[in-house]
Amino acid sequence: MFETEFTPLASLAGGIMIGLAATLLMALHGRIMGLTGIINGVLPPLSPDWAMRAAFLAGAILVPGVAALFMQGIVENPVAFASPAALPVLVIGGLIVGLGVKIGSGCTSGHGICGIARLSPRSIVATGVFMVVTAATVYLTRHVF
Amino acid sequence: MTQQTKLLSAFLIGGLFGLGILIGGMANPAKIMNFFDLAGTFDPSLIFVMGGALVTTFIGYRVVFARLPQPAFEPAYDIPQSRLIDARLIGGATLFGIGWGITGFCPGGAIPGLALGHADVWVFVAALVVGVLVGRRV
């Protein structure tokens, strides 16, 4: 129904780029690359270093947007995209994700990548929990209900 | 280091992150959901993204901490010190997992999708922002 192409090489390359970005953010700015914290810091009341976080987000939005435009002319289907969730589910899901990552102090990037790379016990536990819960949720919504 | 240099650096690092998400296929919610759908249309790509990112960061952090007593642009590293495993951590991660499972969007996957021309991403991110603001009061 929503089959997607298995892309091991592209996904590995993408993962290495994400890891390089996390390494550079630590080496230059001394920060964990956690999207939850970065987003939280640009919402009022602003964090003292909000401008640096806003610059990170601007790059994370604009650079892929421009890259996708260039890829358009080269490959037929540059960026595969399908959002299976209906509108009300997206709204409820967005609220739950925002609430969860704020309360749990992190998401896939902050806990799943940077936290585990530091061998933080909190991040290892949080990542284990959200990976299992996500798998259970997908199973229940796709195969049970 | 001038403020402009710091901002340009953050912009470029954000761009590298966003490109990694895009090329890795993680801006596509269907691909995320298929990773978790072991019993259905399984697509193992996500493990290559997380694995590649984790191994690179694991090695990268060790090199950085061994070579640099302080980060290039700041007086000190700013790293979370808490080791507390409590109900907030578990509850928050559980809520996140439910939301990730029903939408296929996580914060890092959604942000780089904002300029790709899909209204769904904006709806999700708007709701995410409200959720974070509510979460501050919990």
CSV table of C-alpha atoms in Angstrom, one decimal:
chain,number,residue,atom,x,y,z
A,1,MET,CA,0.0,0.0,0.0
A,2,PHE,CA,2.8,2.4,0.9
A,3,GLU,CA,5.8,0.4,-0.3
A,4,THR,CA,9.1,2.3,-0.4
A,5,GLU,CA,12.3,1.5,-2.2
A,6,PHE,CA,15.1,0.0,0.0
A,7,THR,CA,18.0,2.4,-0.3
A,8,PRO,CA,21.0,1.1,1.7
A,9,LEU,CA,23.8,3.2,0.0
A,10,ALA,CA,21.9,6.5,0.0
A,11,SER,CA,20.7,5.9,3.5
A,12,LEU,CA,24.2,5.1,4.8
A,13,ALA,CA,25.6,8.2,3.0
A,14,GLY,CA,22.8,10.3,4.6
A,15,GLY,CA,23.5,8.8,8.0
A,16,ILE,CA,27.3,9.6,7.7
A,17,MET,CA,26.4,13.2,6.7
A,18,ILE,CA,24.2,13.5,9.8
A,19,GLY,CA,27.0,12.1,11.9
A,20,LEU,CA,29.5,14.6,10.4
A,21,ALA,CA,27.1,17.4,11.2
A,22,ALA,CA,26.8,16.2,14.8
A,23,THR,CA,30.6,16.0,15.1
A,24,LEU,CA,31.1,19.5,13.6
A,25,LEU,CA,28.4,21.1,15.9
A,26,MET,CA,30.3,19.6,18.9
A,27,ALA,CA,33.8,20.6,17.6
A,28,LEU,CA,32.9,24.1,16.7
A,29,HIS,CA,29.9,25.1,18.9
A,30,GLY,CA,30.2,22.6,21.8
A,31,ARG,CA,26.6,21.5,21.4
A,32,ILE,CA,24.6,18.3,21.1
A,33,MET,CA,22.7,18.2,17.8
A,34,GLY,CA,19.3,17.5,19.2
A,35,LEU,CA,16.4,18.9,17.2
A,36,THR,CA,14.1,19.0,20.2
A,37,GLY,CA,16.4,21.4,22.0
A,38,ILE,CA,17.1,23.5,19.0
A,39,ILE,CA,13.4,23.9,18.2
A,40,ASN,CA,12.6,24.7,21.9
A,41,GLY,CA,15.3,27.4,22.0
A,42,VAL,CA,13.8,29.4,19.1
A,43,LEU,CA,10.3,29.5,20.7
A,44,PRO,CA,9.6,32.4,23.1
A,45,PRO,CA,10.9,33.0,25.6
A,46,LEU,CA,14.0,32.7,23.4
A,47,SER,CA,17.2,31.0,24.7
A,48,PRO,CA,20.3,33.3,24.8
A,49,ASP,CA,21.8,31.6,21.8
A,50,TRP,CA,18.6,31.5,19.8
A,51,ALA,CA,20.2,33.1,16.7
A,52,MET,CA,22.7,30.2,16.4
A,53,ARG,CA,19.8,27.7,16.7
A,54,ALA,CA,17.7,29.7,14.1
A,55,ALA,CA,20.7,29.6,11.7
A,56,PHE,CA,21.0,25.8,12.1
A,57,LEU,CA,17.2,25.4,11.4
A,58,ALA,CA,17.4,27.8,8.4
A,59,GLY,CA,20.2,25.7,6.9
A,60,ALA,CA,18.4,22.5,7.7
A,61,ILE,CA,15.3,23.8,5.8
A,62,LEU,CA,16.8,25.8,2.9
A,63,VAL,CA,19.7,23.6,1.9
A,64,PRO,CA,17.6,20.4,1.3
A,65,GLY,CA,14.9,22.6,-0.4
A,66,VAL,CA,17.5,24.0,-2.9
A,67,ALA,CA,19.2,20.6,-3.3
A,68,ALA,CA,15.8,19.0,-4.2
A,69,LEU,CA,15.3,21.7,-6.9
A,70,PHE,CA,18.6,20.9,-8.5
A,71,MET,CA,18.0,17.1,-8.3
A,72,GLN,CA,14.7,17.6,-10.1
A,73,GLY,CA,16.5,18.0,-13.5
A,74,ILE,CA,18.8,15.1,-13.0
A,75,VAL,CA,16.7,12.2,-11.7
A,76,GLU,CA,13.0,11.5,-12.4
A,77,ASN,CA,11.8,11.2,-8.9
A,78,PRO,CA,14.3,13.2,-6.8
A,79,VAL,CA,12.6,13.0,-3.4
A,80,ALA,CA,10.2,10.2,-2.8
A,81,PHE,CA,7.5,11.4,-0.4
A,82,ALA,CA,4.3,9.9,0.9
A,83,SER,CA,2.6,10.9,4.1
A,84,PRO,CA,0.2,8.1,5.0
A,85,ALA,CA,-1.4,9.8,8.0
A,86,ALA,CA,-4.8,11.6,7.5
A,87,LEU,CA,-5.0,15.3,8.6
A,88,PRO,CA,-6.5,14.9,12.1
A,89,VAL,CA,-3.9,12.1,12.8
A,90,LEU,CA,-1.1,14.5,11.7
A,91,VAL,CA,-2.3,17.2,14.1
A,92,ILE,CA,-2.8,14.8,17.0
A,93,GLY,CA,0.5,13.1,16.2
A,94,GLY,CA,2.4,16.4,16.0
A,95,LEU,CA,1.0,17.4,19.4
A,96,ILE,CA,1.9,14.1,21.0
A,97,VAL,CA,5.5,14.2,19.4
A,98,GLY,CA,6.0,17.8,20.6
A,99,LEU,CA,4.8,17.0,24.1
A,100,GLY,CA,6.8,13.7,24.3
A,101,VAL,CA,10.1,15.0,23.1
A,102,LYS,CA,9.9,18.0,25.4
A,103,ILE,CA,9.0,15.9,28.5
A,104,GLY,CA,11.5,13.2,27.5
A,105,SER,CA,14.2,15.8,26.7
A,106,GLY,CA,15.0,14.6,23.2
A,107,CYS,CA,14.2,12.7,20.1
A,108,THR,CA,15.9,10.6,17.4
A,109,SER,CA,18.7,13.1,16.9
A,110,GLY,CA,19.4,14.1,20.5
A,111,HIS,CA,18.9,10.8,22.3
A,112,GLY,CA,19.1,8.3,19.4
A,113,ILE,CA,22.3,9.6,17.8
A,114,CYS,CA,24.2,12.1,20.0
A,115,GLY,CA,23.1,10.6,23.3
A,116,ILE,CA,24.0,7.0,22.4
A,117,ALA,CA,27.3,8.2,20.9
A,118,ARG,CA,28.1,9.6,24.3
A,119,LEU,CA,26.9,6.4,25.9
A,120,SER,CA,24.4,8.3,28.0
A,121,PRO,CA,22.3,5.9,30.0
A,122,ARG,CA,19.2,8.2,29.7
A,123,SER,CA,19.5,8.3,25.9
A,124,ILE,CA,20.0,4.5,25.6
A,125,VAL,CA,16.9,3.9,27.7
A,126,ALA,CA,14.8,6.6,25.9
A,127,THR,CA,15.8,5.4,22.4
A,128,GLY,CA,15.0,1.8,23.3
A,129,VAL,CA,11.6,2.9,24.6
A,130,PHE,CA,10.6,5.0,21.6
A,131,MET,CA,11.9,2.5,19.0
A,132,VAL,CA,9.8,-0.3,20.6
A,133,VAL,CA,6.7,1.9,21.2
A,134,THR,CA,6.9,3.2,17.6
A,135,ALA,CA,7.1,-0.4,16.2
A,136,ALA,CA,4.2,-1.5,18.4
A,137,THR,CA,2.2,1.6,17.3
A,138,VAL,CA,2.8,0.9,13.6
A,139,TYR,CA,1.9,-2.8,14.1
A,140,LEU,CA,-1.3,-2.0,16.0
A,141,THR,CA,-2.5,0.7,13.5
A,142,ARG,CA,-1.6,-1.2,10.4
A,143,HIS,CA,-2.4,-4.8,11.3
A,144,VAL,CA,-4.8,-4.9,14.3
A,145,PHE,CA,-7.2,-1.9,14.1
B,1,MET,CA,35.1,34.5,16.7
B,2,THR,CA,32.6,36.9,15.1
B,3,GLN,CA,28.9,36.4,15.5
B,4,GLN,CA,28.6,36.2,11.7
B,5,THR,CA,31.1,33.3,11.5
B,6,LYS,CA,29.2,31.4,14.2
B,7,LEU,CA,25.9,31.9,12.4
B,8,LEU,CA,27.3,30.9,9.0
B,9,SER,CA,28.8,27.8,10.6
B,10,ALA,CA,25.5,26.9,12.3
B,11,PHE,CA,23.7,27.4,9.0
B,12,LEU,CA,26.1,25.2,7.1
B,13,ILE,CA,26.0,22.4,9.7
B,14,GLY,CA,22.2,22.6,9.7
B,15,GLY,CA,22.4,22.3,5.9
B,16,LEU,CA,24.6,19.2,6.1
B,17,PHE,CA,22.2,17.7,8.6
B,18,GLY,CA,19.2,18.5,6.4
B,19,LEU,CA,20.9,17.1,3.3
B,20,GLY,CA,21.7,13.9,5.2
B,21,ILE,CA,18.1,13.5,6.2
B,22,LEU,CA,17.0,14.1,2.6
B,23,ILE,CA,19.5,11.8,1.0
B,24,GLY,CA,18.9,9.2,3.7
B,25,GLY,CA,15.2,9.2,2.8
B,26,MET,CA,14.2,10.2,6.3
B,27,ALA,CA,12.2,13.2,5.1
B,28,ASN,CA,9.7,10.6,3.8
B,29,PRO,CA,7.2,9.5,6.5
B,30,ALA,CA,6.2,6.4,4.5
B,31,LYS,CA,9.8,5.2,4.6
B,32,ILE,CA,10.0,5.7,8.4
B,33,MET,CA,6.7,3.8,9.0
B,34,ASN,CA,7.9,1.0,6.7
B,35,PHE,CA,11.0,0.5,8.8
B,36,PHE,CA,8.8,-0.2,11.8
B,37,ASP,CA,6.3,-2.3,9.8
B,38,LEU,CA,8.2,-5.6,10.2
B,39,ALA,CA,5.0,-7.6,9.5
B,40,GLY,CA,4.1,-5.6,6.4
B,41,THR,CA,5.9,-3.4,3.8
B,42,PHE,CA,9.2,-3.5,5.6
B,43,ASP,CA,12.0,-1.2,4.4
B,44,PRO,CA,15.2,-1.5,6.5
B,45,SER,CA,16.7,1.8,5.2
B,46,LEU,CA,16.3,3.6,8.5
B,47,ILE,CA,18.8,1.3,10.3
B,48,PHE,CA,21.5,2.4,7.7
B,49,VAL,CA,20.8,6.1,8.5
B,50,MET,CA,20.8,5.6,12.2
B,51,GLY,CA,23.8,3.2,12.1
B,52,GLY,CA,25.8,5.4,9.8
B,53,ALA,CA,25.0,8.5,11.9
B,54,LEU,CA,25.7,6.7,15.2
B,55,VAL,CA,29.0,5.2,14.2
B,56,THR,CA,30.2,8.5,12.7
B,57,THR,CA,29.2,10.5,15.7
B,58,PHE,CA,30.6,7.9,18.1
B,59,ILE,CA,34.0,8.2,16.5
B,60,GLY,CA,33.7,11.9,15.8
B,61,TYR,CA,32.9,12.8,19.4
B,62,ARG,CA,35.9,10.8,20.7
B,63,VAL,CA,38.3,12.5,18.3
B,64,VAL,CA,36.8,15.9,19.2
B,65,PHE,CA,37.0,15.4,23.0
B,66,ALA,CA,40.6,13.9,22.7
B,67,ARG,CA,41.9,16.7,20.5
B,68,LEU,CA,40.0,19.8,21.6
B,69,PRO,CA,40.0,20.9,25.2
B,70,GLN,CA,37.2,23.4,24.3
B,71,PRO,CA,35.1,23.9,21.2
B,72,ALA,CA,36.5,26.2,18.5
B,73,PHE,CA,33.8,29.0,18.9
B,74,GLU,CA,32.8,28.7,22.6
B,75,PRO,CA,34.6,28.7,26.0
B,76,ALA,CA,33.4,25.3,27.0
B,77,TYR,CA,31.3,22.2,25.9
B,78,ASP,CA,27.7,22.4,26.8
B,79,ILE,CA,26.7,18.7,27.4
B,80,PRO,CA,23.7,17.4,29.4
B,81,GLN,CA,24.9,15.9,32.6
B,82,SER,CA,21.8,14.3,34.0
B,83,ARG,CA,21.9,10.5,34.5
B,84,LEU,CA,18.3,10.3,35.9
B,85,ILE,CA,16.1,7.6,34.4
B,86,ASP,CA,12.7,8.6,35.6
B,87,ALA,CA,9.0,8.6,34.7
B,88,ARG,CA,9.4,11.8,32.6
B,89,LEU,CA,12.1,10.2,30.4
B,90,ILE,CA,10.1,7.0,29.9
B,91,GLY,CA,6.7,8.7,29.6
B,92,GLY,CA,8.1,11.3,27.1
B,93,ALA,CA,9.8,8.6,25.0
B,94,THR,CA,6.6,6.6,25.0
B,95,LEU,CA,4.5,9.6,23.8
B,96,PHE,CA,7.1,10.3,21.2
B,97,GLY,CA,7.0,6.7,19.9
B,98,ILE,CA,3.1,6.8,19.6
B,99,GLY,CA,3.3,10.1,17.7
B,100,TRP,CA,6.1,8.9,15.5
B,101,GLY,CA,4.2,5.6,14.8
B,102,ILE,CA,0.9,7.2,13.7
B,103,THR,CA,2.5,9.9,11.5
B,104,GLY,CA,6.0,8.8,10.4
B,105,PHE,CA,7.4,12.2,11.3
B,106,CYS,CA,10.0,12.9,14.0
B,107,PRO,CA,11.3,16.5,14.6
B,108,GLY,CA,14.6,15.9,12.7
B,109,GLY,CA,12.8,14.2,9.8
B,110,ALA,CA,10.1,16.9,9.5
B,111,ILE,CA,12.3,20.1,9.6
B,112,PRO,CA,14.3,19.4,6.4
B,113,GLY,CA,11.0,18.5,4.7
B,114,LEU,CA,9.5,22.0,5.2
B,115,ALA,CA,10.9,23.4,1.9
B,116,LEU,CA,9.9,20.4,-0.2
B,117,GLY,CA,6.4,21.6,-1.0
B,118,HIS,CA,4.3,19.3,1.1
B,119,ALA,CA,1.5,20.8,3.2
B,120,ASP,CA,1.5,17.8,5.5
B,121,VAL,CA,4.9,18.7,6.8
B,122,TRP,CA,3.8,22.2,7.8
B,123,VAL,CA,0.7,20.8,9.6
B,124,PHE,CA,2.9,18.4,11.5
B,125,VAL,CA,5.5,21.0,12.5
B,126,ALA,CA,2.8,23.5,13.5
B,127,ALA,CA,1.3,20.9,15.8
B,128,LEU,CA,4.8,19.9,17.0
B,129,VAL,CA,5.6,23.4,18.1
B,130,VAL,CA,2.3,23.6,20.0
B,131,GLY,CA,3.1,20.3,21.7
B,132,VAL,CA,6.6,21.5,22.7
B,133,LEU,CA,5.1,24.7,24.2
B,134,VAL,CA,2.5,22.7,26.1
B,135,GLY,CA,5.3,20.2,27.2
B,136,ARG,CA,7.1,23.1,28.9
B,137,ARG,CA,4.3,23.3,31.4
B,138,VAL,CA,4.1,19.6,32.2
